[in-house]
Amino acid sequence: MRILDLASVDPAKEIGFGGKAAGLARLIAAGARVPAGFAIEATVANPDEWNDDERQNLLSKSRRLLPDLLAVRSSALGEDGSEQSFAGLFESILEVGDEQALISAAGCCIASGASERVRAYTKSEATVPVGVVVQRLVRARAAGVVFTRDPAGRDRAVVIEAVRGLGDKLVSGHTEPERWRVHRSGLGGFEAHLEHLGEGEPALGESEAIAIAVEALRLERELGHPLDLEWALEEDSEPWWLQARPITAVTELPPEPRIERTHSSADDGPVSVWSNLNIRETMPDPLPVFSWCLWRDRFLPALVAQGSARARRSGLRDAANPGDRVQGRIYGNLNAMFAIPVVGQIIPRMADEIDANAGPAIRELTDRGVLVPRRFDLRTRWLVWSESICANLKYFPAFVGSFRPEARLRHFRRFGARMIARRDAPLRDRTIPDLLDELDTITDAKLLDPARMMWSLLFAVASYGLARHVFRDHPEAQGLLAVGIANNPTTAMSLELETLTEAAMPIAGAFGRTTTTHALFEELEESAEGRAWLAGLADFLDWNGHRCPKEFDVATPRWLDDPGMLLDIVRCGLAEPPKEGVRERLDRLAEERRVAIRAAVASAPRWKRPLLRWTARLAERHLPNREAGKHYLLTVFPRIRTIALEIGARMTERGLLEQPEDVFHLEVAELTEGALTAQDARSLVKSRREELAAFEQSPAPDFVRSDGVPVPTVQACRSGDGALTGTGISTGRIEGRVRVLHEPDPNAFEAGEVIVVRFADPGWTPLFSRAGAIVMEVGGLMCHAAVVARELGIPAVFGVPHATSELSDGTMVEVDADSGMITVI
């Protein structure tokens, strides 16, 4: 029986000394740092059965290593192979300190080849021959395993698991390891992220994790296949390599995300960064091509003051466009945003207010030098600045007008009235070029005038932030600064729906007898009370019918097209017992706000009292305009949708499309007469419909990097007592049963339940008045849903990652919006 130094073992021949010894020999040949040791040829004979020469050879080899403590490990035939790993099935004995203990340990390793677990694994009664590897024991301060390919197939990370001390605690499953993910960065090096902290203090630092990953990848290249490696660190930071086996089961990596850049040759530096900040709660789903084109070419450039005719002619609109399409969804290109004057300065400062989880990630990317402003050539840089200066001068009256929020609200309403009057203008006698001209007109920055909306939004955010800061020593008043304010059009929808519900009480029977919209309307038309109620609904739809869930997608039917959700809200209201109404609640909250502010003013120093009064009034006046501009700007969407469907109907008549709705799978430029043949049009629609369906099944991370490195975001956070934590949006504490909602269905929850949602765009907000509390996975203090929840005085906690999976239907919870905690009772 042969006993050889590890360096003398033939790495190409596992038959003889077993898989572990051959793996170590391969590591040595590749230049890895492997502890000194030797290998005993695989056998089924216990050391007691060896002859004297074999025993003396073993002891002679061991005396070169003793008195250092030794590690004695099995090296069975087939172990650590490409087809079977035998992981953890054979024995390993650590801290062996003398010759007799060594002989005993070798016997244990060899005997494990006949164990029941090995027979179960091999599905054979035959004893597996086992070799033995004897090495100097590394006095590890940290040890673990590293996979050069993620076995779970999440991405291209090198995965490291580590524990403090010896690694046997990890491989035996007796302790929970920390987990690092190391990625190759577009900056030229590597980035390490501590994904999961195990028990106690971290075993590794970031630089040590990167060093382990870099050496593991070098060994993978040398050996020619993905590796599962065991390592250990002593007091120095250079790892010892203790074992190498091929990764026997690797899940296929997901495809790279499909990214459609608006400007294909943009210079974002080494890494482009995309984020769905302030988009994921309003446009979380993929958009069909038609809607994406409108956002790419019209709305987004207008919002960042790059939407003029001059910007379009010069190519600036695309060069500085902050929107790209990632997996079919709109994402903001942060590099582009940071390069736009004013916008680039505002975004980082507003990130925390809009979404509490996004702000830290943006700062981390900036501090690491990953996120840098887009670089422009000299001509484009001059165009960006000159366009921004011209736009800001042009929009200076819009800035000045923001100091008069009541007048601005009236301006928004007049714009909405013009769009509503235009909504039903006949289209049938218009040619397709005429229709496209109107589409161009109503989506032009001159008509939309988004500067007024943006300045009003900024004033609202700034005034509320200032008031919160000034009232920081008066927490009760601070928590009530934004409650009971009824002038926000999105909040006003809840008031008007309550009025419709009250008006429906005399005709409640009709709502109970019918289930479809058509049948209900037919029955209501038969009575004077019913016709009066329908007139009230028509008035509501005139001013609010352009809203709906997923309302930023032009392809989505509006409440004007299908008021079924509104009718269900009325039905639920009629079926529920009497309770405090929305109007009574707003009046009560407004009085509580006034009382709390008066108390804060009375308790403040005299010099501070005027400032408290002024900032409280400032916030009260400006907060309705946080949502008002967007509400009335959306009044243009029904007309856009009507024009698109009319063109779709014409194309259907000519055999280009199967149905008018297929038009939403075509770009605006493809709608011109003669642009597509029937075969091309139908083929495009089919492929894009299938693509959209695939996008809908794909994940939508909060951040995407062009180098494929995931951006760590906040995981589900728990306090010391196990409560989920997030950002307290409003004030108040309530107990209730959880109801997880994935769609805005009024029939899916009972009044007073705690609704838990992934996101809630403004089309969800009519549900809020019936909820006991709201928990949302995304969002911050000034996102759309937060404004409405706060004004209605509903306890709400946002920015709670994975809340829809952490909380389940029927669970009793306490939602404490003051502390931002959700506790299971």
PDB file of C-alpha atoms in Angstrom, residues 326-543:
ATOM      1  CA  VAL A 326     -35.677  47.208 -19.135  1.00  0.00           C
ATOM      2  CA  GLN A 327     -37.528  43.901 -19.489  1.00  0.00           C
ATOM      3  CA  GLY A 328     -40.360  45.856 -21.076  1.00  0.00           C
ATOM      4  CA  ARG A 329     -40.641  48.291 -18.155  1.00  0.00           C
ATOM      5  CA  ILE A 330     -39.726  51.954 -17.941  1.00  0.00           C
ATOM      6  CA  TYR A 331     -36.590  52.487 -15.878  1.00  0.00           C
ATOM      7  CA  GLY A 332     -34.814  55.739 -15.236  1.00  0.00           C
ATOM      8  CA  ASN A 333     -31.242  55.857 -16.502  1.00  0.00           C
ATOM      9  CA  LEU A 334     -29.578  57.430 -13.463  1.00  0.00           C
ATOM     10  CA  ASN A 335     -26.458  58.356 -15.418  1.00  0.00           C
ATOM     11  CA  ALA A 336     -28.575  60.451 -17.782  1.00  0.00           C
ATOM     12  CA  MET A 337     -30.593  61.958 -14.948  1.00  0.00           C
ATOM     13  CA  PHE A 338     -27.470  62.998 -13.064  1.00  0.00           C
ATOM     14  CA  ALA A 339     -26.155  64.745 -16.194  1.00  0.00           C
ATOM     15  CA  ILE A 340     -29.217  66.990 -16.658  1.00  0.00           C
ATOM     16  CA  PRO A 341     -28.938  70.387 -14.947  1.00  0.00           C
ATOM     17  CA  VAL A 342     -31.294  70.868 -11.980  1.00  0.00           C
ATOM     18  CA  VAL A 343     -32.728  67.334 -12.369  1.00  0.00           C
ATOM     19  CA  GLY A 344     -29.358  65.801 -11.490  1.00  0.00           C
ATOM     20  CA  GLN A 345     -29.195  67.849  -8.301  1.00  0.00           C
ATOM     21  CA  ILE A 346     -32.779  67.190  -7.248  1.00  0.00           C
ATOM     22  CA  ILE A 347     -32.994  63.403  -7.723  1.00  0.00           C
ATOM     23  CA  PRO A 348     -30.457  62.370  -5.025  1.00  0.00           C
ATOM     24  CA  ARG A 349     -32.016  64.752  -2.526  1.00  0.00           C
ATOM     25  CA  MET A 350     -35.579  63.627  -3.179  1.00  0.00           C
ATOM     26  CA  ALA A 351     -34.842  59.890  -3.317  1.00  0.00           C
ATOM     27  CA  ASP A 352     -35.336  59.315   0.419  1.00  0.00           C
ATOM     28  CA  GLU A 353     -38.636  61.196   0.416  1.00  0.00           C
ATOM     29  CA  ILE A 354     -39.983  59.286  -2.581  1.00  0.00           C
ATOM     30  CA  ASP A 355     -38.676  55.825  -1.628  1.00  0.00           C
ATOM     31  CA  ALA A 356     -36.839  55.210   1.629  1.00  0.00           C
ATOM     32  CA  ASN A 357     -35.099  52.072   0.331  1.00  0.00           C
ATOM     33  CA  ALA A 358     -33.728  53.643  -2.859  1.00  0.00           C
ATOM     34  CA  GLY A 359     -31.866  56.576  -1.328  1.00  0.00           C
ATOM     35  CA  PRO A 360     -29.157  54.526   0.460  1.00  0.00           C
ATOM     36  CA  ALA A 361     -28.553  52.410  -2.658  1.00  0.00           C
ATOM     37  CA  ILE A 362     -28.062  55.508  -4.838  1.00  0.00           C
ATOM     38  CA  ARG A 363     -25.612  57.012  -2.327  1.00  0.00           C
ATOM     39  CA  GLU A 364     -23.681  53.737  -2.152  1.00  0.00           C
ATOM     40  CA  LEU A 365     -23.397  53.558  -5.945  1.00  0.00           C
ATOM     41  CA  THR A 366     -22.256  57.160  -6.100  1.00  0.00           C
ATOM     42  CA  ASP A 367     -19.719  56.811  -3.290  1.00  0.00           C
ATOM     43  CA  ARG A 368     -18.196  53.713  -4.904  1.00  0.00           C
ATOM     44  CA  GLY A 369     -17.792  55.538  -8.209  1.00  0.00           C
ATOM     45  CA  VAL A 370     -20.146  53.128  -9.989  1.00  0.00           C
ATOM     46  CA  LEU A 371     -22.753  55.770 -10.783  1.00  0.00           C
ATOM     47  CA  VAL A 372     -21.372  58.775 -12.663  1.00  0.00           C
ATOM     48  CA  PRO A 373     -23.154  61.361 -14.807  1.00  0.00           C
ATOM     49  CA  ARG A 374     -23.487  60.595 -18.498  1.00  0.00           C
ATOM     50  CA  ARG A 375     -20.679  62.109 -20.530  1.00  0.00           C
ATOM     51  CA  PHE A 376     -21.559  64.275 -23.529  1.00  0.00           C
ATOM     52  CA  ASP A 377     -19.390  65.594 -26.320  1.00  0.00           C
ATOM     53  CA  LEU A 378     -18.814  69.351 -26.364  1.00  0.00           C
ATOM     54  CA  ARG A 379     -21.711  70.071 -28.737  1.00  0.00           C
ATOM     55  CA  THR A 380     -24.218  67.994 -26.790  1.00  0.00           C
ATOM     56  CA  ARG A 381     -23.043  69.443 -23.471  1.00  0.00           C
ATOM     57  CA  TRP A 382     -23.641  72.930 -24.825  1.00  0.00           C
ATOM     58  CA  LEU A 383     -27.080  71.857 -26.096  1.00  0.00           C
ATOM     59  CA  VAL A 384     -28.016  70.334 -22.734  1.00  0.00           C
ATOM     60  CA  TRP A 385     -27.102  73.464 -20.817  1.00  0.00           C
ATOM     61  CA  SER A 386     -28.562  75.899 -23.329  1.00  0.00           C
ATOM     62  CA  GLU A 387     -31.797  73.894 -23.567  1.00  0.00           C
ATOM     63  CA  SER A 388     -32.043  73.737 -19.780  1.00  0.00           C
ATOM     64  CA  ILE A 389     -31.381  77.460 -19.412  1.00  0.00           C
ATOM     65  CA  CYS A 390     -33.888  78.341 -22.140  1.00  0.00           C
ATOM     66  CA  ALA A 391     -36.474  75.999 -20.667  1.00  0.00           C
ATOM     67  CA  ASN A 392     -36.007  77.372 -17.157  1.00  0.00           C
ATOM     68  CA  LEU A 393     -36.275  80.951 -18.415  1.00  0.00           C
ATOM     69  CA  LYS A 394     -39.355  79.987 -20.385  1.00  0.00           C
ATOM     70  CA  TYR A 395     -40.810  78.233 -17.383  1.00  0.00           C
ATOM     71  CA  PHE A 396     -39.858  80.955 -14.920  1.00  0.00           C
ATOM     72  CA  PRO A 397     -43.501  82.100 -14.764  1.00  0.00           C
ATOM     73  CA  ALA A 398     -44.389  78.519 -13.862  1.00  0.00           C
ATOM     74  CA  PHE A 399     -41.899  78.710 -10.999  1.00  0.00           C
ATOM     75  CA  VAL A 400     -43.267  82.038  -9.818  1.00  0.00           C
ATOM     76  CA  GLY A 401     -46.828  80.783 -10.128  1.00  0.00           C
ATOM     77  CA  SER A 402     -46.033  77.943  -7.743  1.00  0.00           C
ATOM     78  CA  PHE A 403     -46.010  80.459  -4.895  1.00  0.00           C
ATOM     79  CA  ARG A 404     -49.783  80.711  -5.426  1.00  0.00           C
ATOM     80  CA  PRO A 405     -50.891  77.081  -5.073  1.00  0.00           C
ATOM     81  CA  GLU A 406     -54.613  77.859  -5.142  1.00  0.00           C
ATOM     82  CA  ALA A 407     -54.274  79.647  -8.479  1.00  0.00           C
ATOM     83  CA  ARG A 408     -52.117  76.792  -9.764  1.00  0.00           C
ATOM     84  CA  LEU A 409     -54.821  74.300  -8.805  1.00  0.00           C
ATOM     85  CA  ARG A 410     -57.367  76.335 -10.784  1.00  0.00           C
ATOM     86  CA  HIS A 411     -54.982  76.341 -13.775  1.00  0.00           C
ATOM     87  CA  PHE A 412     -54.716  72.554 -13.624  1.00  0.00           C
ATOM     88  CA  ARG A 413     -58.483  72.256 -13.518  1.00  0.00           C
ATOM     89  CA  ARG A 414     -58.880  74.529 -16.559  1.00  0.00           C
ATOM     90  CA  PHE A 415     -56.405  72.356 -18.467  1.00  0.00           C
ATOM     91  CA  GLY A 416     -58.420  69.288 -17.472  1.00  0.00           C
ATOM     92  CA  ALA A 417     -61.645  70.951 -18.608  1.00  0.00           C
ATOM     93  CA  ARG A 418     -60.139  71.630 -22.059  1.00  0.00           C
ATOM     94  CA  MET A 419     -59.021  68.018 -22.393  1.00  0.00           C
ATOM     95  CA  ILE A 420     -62.408  66.729 -21.226  1.00  0.00           C
ATOM     96  CA  ALA A 421     -64.195  68.928 -23.773  1.00  0.00           C
ATOM     97  CA  ARG A 422     -61.915  67.534 -26.476  1.00  0.00           C
ATOM     98  CA  ARG A 423     -62.393  63.934 -25.380  1.00  0.00           C
ATOM     99  CA  ASP A 424     -65.466  63.105 -27.475  1.00  0.00           C
ATOM    100  CA  ALA A 425     -64.679  65.143 -30.599  1.00  0.00           C
ATOM    101  CA  PRO A 426     -65.572  62.968 -33.631  1.00  0.00           C
ATOM    102  CA  LEU A 427     -62.767  61.098 -35.351  1.00  0.00           C
ATOM    103  CA  ARG A 428     -64.439  59.005 -38.028  1.00  0.00           C
ATOM    104  CA  ASP A 429     -64.224  61.664 -40.744  1.00  0.00           C
ATOM    105  CA  ARG A 430     -60.523  62.309 -40.049  1.00  0.00           C
ATOM    106  CA  THR A 431     -57.699  60.783 -42.071  1.00  0.00           C
ATOM    107  CA  ILE A 432     -54.919  58.815 -40.417  1.00  0.00           C
ATOM    108  CA  PRO A 433     -52.394  61.640 -41.026  1.00  0.00           C
ATOM    109  CA  ASP A 434     -54.857  64.022 -39.338  1.00  0.00           C
ATOM    110  CA  LEU A 435     -55.198  61.668 -36.401  1.00  0.00           C
ATOM    111  CA  LEU A 436     -51.415  61.368 -36.060  1.00  0.00           C
ATOM    112  CA  ASP A 437     -51.126  65.162 -36.210  1.00  0.00           C
ATOM    113  CA  GLU A 438     -53.570  65.482 -33.325  1.00  0.00           C
ATOM    114  CA  LEU A 439     -51.680  62.796 -31.413  1.00  0.00           C
ATOM    115  CA  ASP A 440     -48.509  64.828 -31.926  1.00  0.00           C
ATOM    116  CA  THR A 441     -50.273  68.008 -30.748  1.00  0.00           C
ATOM    117  CA  ILE A 442     -51.799  66.658 -27.540  1.00  0.00           C
ATOM    118  CA  THR A 443     -48.535  65.016 -26.468  1.00  0.00           C
ATOM    119  CA  ASP A 444     -46.383  68.058 -27.210  1.00  0.00           C
ATOM    120  CA  ALA A 445     -44.561  69.718 -24.338  1.00  0.00           C
ATOM    121  CA  LYS A 446     -46.099  73.089 -25.249  1.00  0.00           C
ATOM    122  CA  LEU A 447     -49.595  71.826 -24.570  1.00  0.00           C
ATOM    123  CA  LEU A 448     -48.788  69.593 -21.622  1.00  0.00           C
ATOM    124  CA  ASP A 449     -46.630  72.279 -19.981  1.00  0.00           C
ATOM    125  CA  PRO A 450     -45.204  69.806 -17.432  1.00  0.00           C
ATOM    126  CA  ALA A 451     -43.079  72.517 -15.788  1.00  0.00           C
ATOM    127  CA  ARG A 452     -46.081  73.671 -13.789  1.00  0.00           C
ATOM    128  CA  MET A 453     -46.660  70.131 -12.580  1.00  0.00           C
ATOM    129  CA  MET A 454     -42.990  69.580 -11.686  1.00  0.00           C
ATOM    130  CA  TRP A 455     -42.607  72.892  -9.850  1.00  0.00           C
ATOM    131  CA  SER A 456     -45.839  72.281  -7.943  1.00  0.00           C
ATOM    132  CA  LEU A 457     -44.623  68.814  -6.991  1.00  0.00           C
ATOM    133  CA  LEU A 458     -41.277  70.192  -5.792  1.00  0.00           C
ATOM    134  CA  PHE A 459     -42.967  72.955  -3.813  1.00  0.00           C
ATOM    135  CA  ALA A 460     -45.248  70.397  -2.173  1.00  0.00           C
ATOM    136  CA  VAL A 461     -42.356  68.130  -1.215  1.00  0.00           C
ATOM    137  CA  ALA A 462     -40.233  71.048  -0.011  1.00  0.00           C
ATOM    138  CA  SER A 463     -42.992  72.705   2.018  1.00  0.00           C
ATOM    139  CA  TYR A 464     -43.901  69.452   3.738  1.00  0.00           C
ATOM    140  CA  GLY A 465     -40.257  68.673   4.431  1.00  0.00           C
ATOM    141  CA  LEU A 466     -39.705  72.172   5.831  1.00  0.00           C
ATOM    142  CA  ALA A 467     -42.775  71.911   8.055  1.00  0.00           C
ATOM    143  CA  ARG A 468     -41.684  68.518   9.373  1.00  0.00           C
ATOM    144  CA  HIS A 469     -38.263  69.955  10.173  1.00  0.00           C
ATOM    145  CA  VAL A 470     -39.654  73.016  11.946  1.00  0.00           C
ATOM    146  CA  PHE A 471     -42.068  70.829  13.958  1.00  0.00           C
ATOM    147  CA  ARG A 472     -39.407  68.239  14.851  1.00  0.00           C
ATOM    148  CA  ASP A 473     -39.713  69.107  18.561  1.00  0.00           C
ATOM    149  CA  HIS A 474     -43.499  68.681  18.432  1.00  0.00           C
ATOM    150  CA  PRO A 475     -44.037  65.068  17.270  1.00  0.00           C
ATOM    151  CA  GLU A 476     -47.801  65.013  17.728  1.00  0.00           C
ATOM    152  CA  ALA A 477     -48.327  68.052  15.512  1.00  0.00           C
ATOM    153  CA  GLN A 478     -45.639  66.860  13.102  1.00  0.00           C
ATOM    154  CA  GLY A 479     -47.517  63.598  12.562  1.00  0.00           C
ATOM    155  CA  LEU A 480     -50.740  65.477  11.763  1.00  0.00           C
ATOM    156  CA  LEU A 481     -49.367  68.141   9.408  1.00  0.00           C
ATOM    157  CA  ALA A 482     -50.749  66.451   6.283  1.00  0.00           C
ATOM    158  CA  VAL A 483     -53.986  64.864   7.537  1.00  0.00           C
ATOM    159  CA  GLY A 484     -57.485  66.044   6.769  1.00  0.00           C
ATOM    160  CA  ILE A 485     -56.535  67.975   3.614  1.00  0.00           C
ATOM    161  CA  ALA A 486     -59.295  67.455   1.066  1.00  0.00           C
ATOM    162  CA  ASN A 487     -58.234  69.502  -1.966  1.00  0.00           C
ATOM    163  CA  ASN A 488     -56.031  66.797  -3.473  1.00  0.00           C
ATOM    164  CA  PRO A 489     -58.014  65.533  -6.513  1.00  0.00           C
ATOM    165  CA  THR A 490     -56.904  61.955  -5.854  1.00  0.00           C
ATOM    166  CA  THR A 491     -58.240  62.143  -2.291  1.00  0.00           C
ATOM    167  CA  ALA A 492     -61.338  63.937  -3.534  1.00  0.00           C
ATOM    168  CA  MET A 493     -62.190  60.842  -5.584  1.00  0.00           C
ATOM    169  CA  SER A 494     -62.864  58.994  -2.313  1.00  0.00           C
ATOM    170  CA  LEU A 495     -65.201  61.779  -1.205  1.00  0.00           C
ATOM    171  CA  GLU A 496     -67.110  61.703  -4.475  1.00  0.00           C
ATOM    172  CA  LEU A 497     -67.387  57.907  -4.418  1.00  0.00           C
ATOM    173  CA  GLU A 498     -68.802  58.159  -0.902  1.00  0.00           C
ATOM    174  CA  THR A 499     -71.369  60.659  -2.199  1.00  0.00           C
ATOM    175  CA  LEU A 500     -72.284  58.214  -4.985  1.00  0.00           C
ATOM    176  CA  THR A 501     -72.643  55.423  -2.415  1.00  0.00           C
ATOM    177  CA  GLU A 502     -74.955  57.523  -0.248  1.00  0.00           C
ATOM    178  CA  ALA A 503     -77.012  58.504  -3.299  1.00  0.00           C
ATOM    179  CA  ALA A 504     -77.342  54.811  -4.214  1.00  0.00           C
ATOM    180  CA  MET A 505     -78.996  53.816  -0.925  1.00  0.00           C
ATOM    181  CA  PRO A 506     -82.592  54.288  -2.199  1.00  0.00           C
ATOM    182  CA  ILE A 507     -81.782  52.083  -5.188  1.00  0.00           C
ATOM    183  CA  ALA A 508     -79.532  49.597  -3.366  1.00  0.00           C
ATOM    184  CA  GLY A 509     -81.719  46.714  -4.519  1.00  0.00           C
ATOM    185  CA  ALA A 510     -80.619  47.213  -8.105  1.00  0.00           C
ATOM    186  CA  PHE A 511     -76.971  46.824  -7.066  1.00  0.00           C
ATOM    187  CA  GLY A 512     -77.795  43.623  -5.225  1.00  0.00           C
ATOM    188  CA  ARG A 513     -79.811  42.104  -8.065  1.00  0.00           C
ATOM    189  CA  THR A 514     -77.323  42.735 -10.863  1.00  0.00           C
ATOM    190  CA  THR A 515     -73.741  41.632 -11.301  1.00  0.00           C
ATOM    191  CA  THR A 516     -72.778  43.134 -14.665  1.00  0.00           C
ATOM    192  CA  THR A 517     -72.384  46.804 -15.521  1.00  0.00           C
ATOM    193  CA  HIS A 518     -74.726  46.565 -18.501  1.00  0.00           C
ATOM    194  CA  ALA A 519     -77.532  44.921 -16.501  1.00  0.00           C
ATOM    195  CA  LEU A 520     -77.204  47.474 -13.686  1.00  0.00           C
ATOM    196  CA  PHE A 521     -77.340  50.445 -16.050  1.00  0.00           C
ATOM    197  CA  GLU A 522     -80.391  48.994 -17.826  1.00  0.00           C
ATOM    198  CA  GLU A 523     -82.273  48.637 -14.552  1.00  0.00           C
ATOM    199  CA  LEU A 524     -81.279  52.096 -13.298  1.00  0.00           C
ATOM    200  CA  GLU A 525     -82.519  53.693 -16.522  1.00  0.00           C
ATOM    201  CA  GLU A 526     -86.029  52.498 -15.661  1.00  0.00           C
ATOM    202  CA  SER A 527     -86.476  54.798 -12.637  1.00  0.00           C
ATOM    203  CA  ALA A 528     -86.053  58.529 -12.026  1.00  0.00           C
ATOM    204  CA  GLU A 529     -83.834  57.866  -9.003  1.00  0.00           C
ATOM    205  CA  GLY A 530     -81.719  55.509 -11.074  1.00  0.00           C
ATOM    206  CA  ARG A 531     -81.327  58.010 -13.894  1.00  0.00           C
ATOM    207  CA  ALA A 532     -80.343  60.706 -11.384  1.00  0.00           C
ATOM    208  CA  TRP A 533     -77.713  58.390  -9.952  1.00  0.00           C
ATOM    209  CA  LEU A 534     -76.348  57.624 -13.425  1.00  0.00           C
ATOM    210  CA  ALA A 535     -76.095  61.369 -14.046  1.00  0.00           C
ATOM    211  CA  GLY A 536     -74.004  61.667 -10.877  1.00  0.00           C
ATOM    212  CA  LEU A 537     -71.793  58.817 -12.042  1.00  0.00           C
ATOM    213  CA  ALA A 538     -71.400  60.506 -15.436  1.00  0.00           C
ATOM    214  CA  ASP A 539     -70.280  63.700 -13.710  1.00  0.00           C
ATOM    215  CA  PHE A 540     -67.772  61.717 -11.643  1.00  0.00           C
ATOM    216  CA  LEU A 541     -66.456  60.038 -14.775  1.00  0.00           C
ATOM    217  CA  ASP A 542     -66.146  63.376 -16.580  1.00  0.00           C
ATOM    218  CA  TRP A 543     -63.567  64.533 -14.047  1.00  0.00           C
TER     219      TRP A 543
END
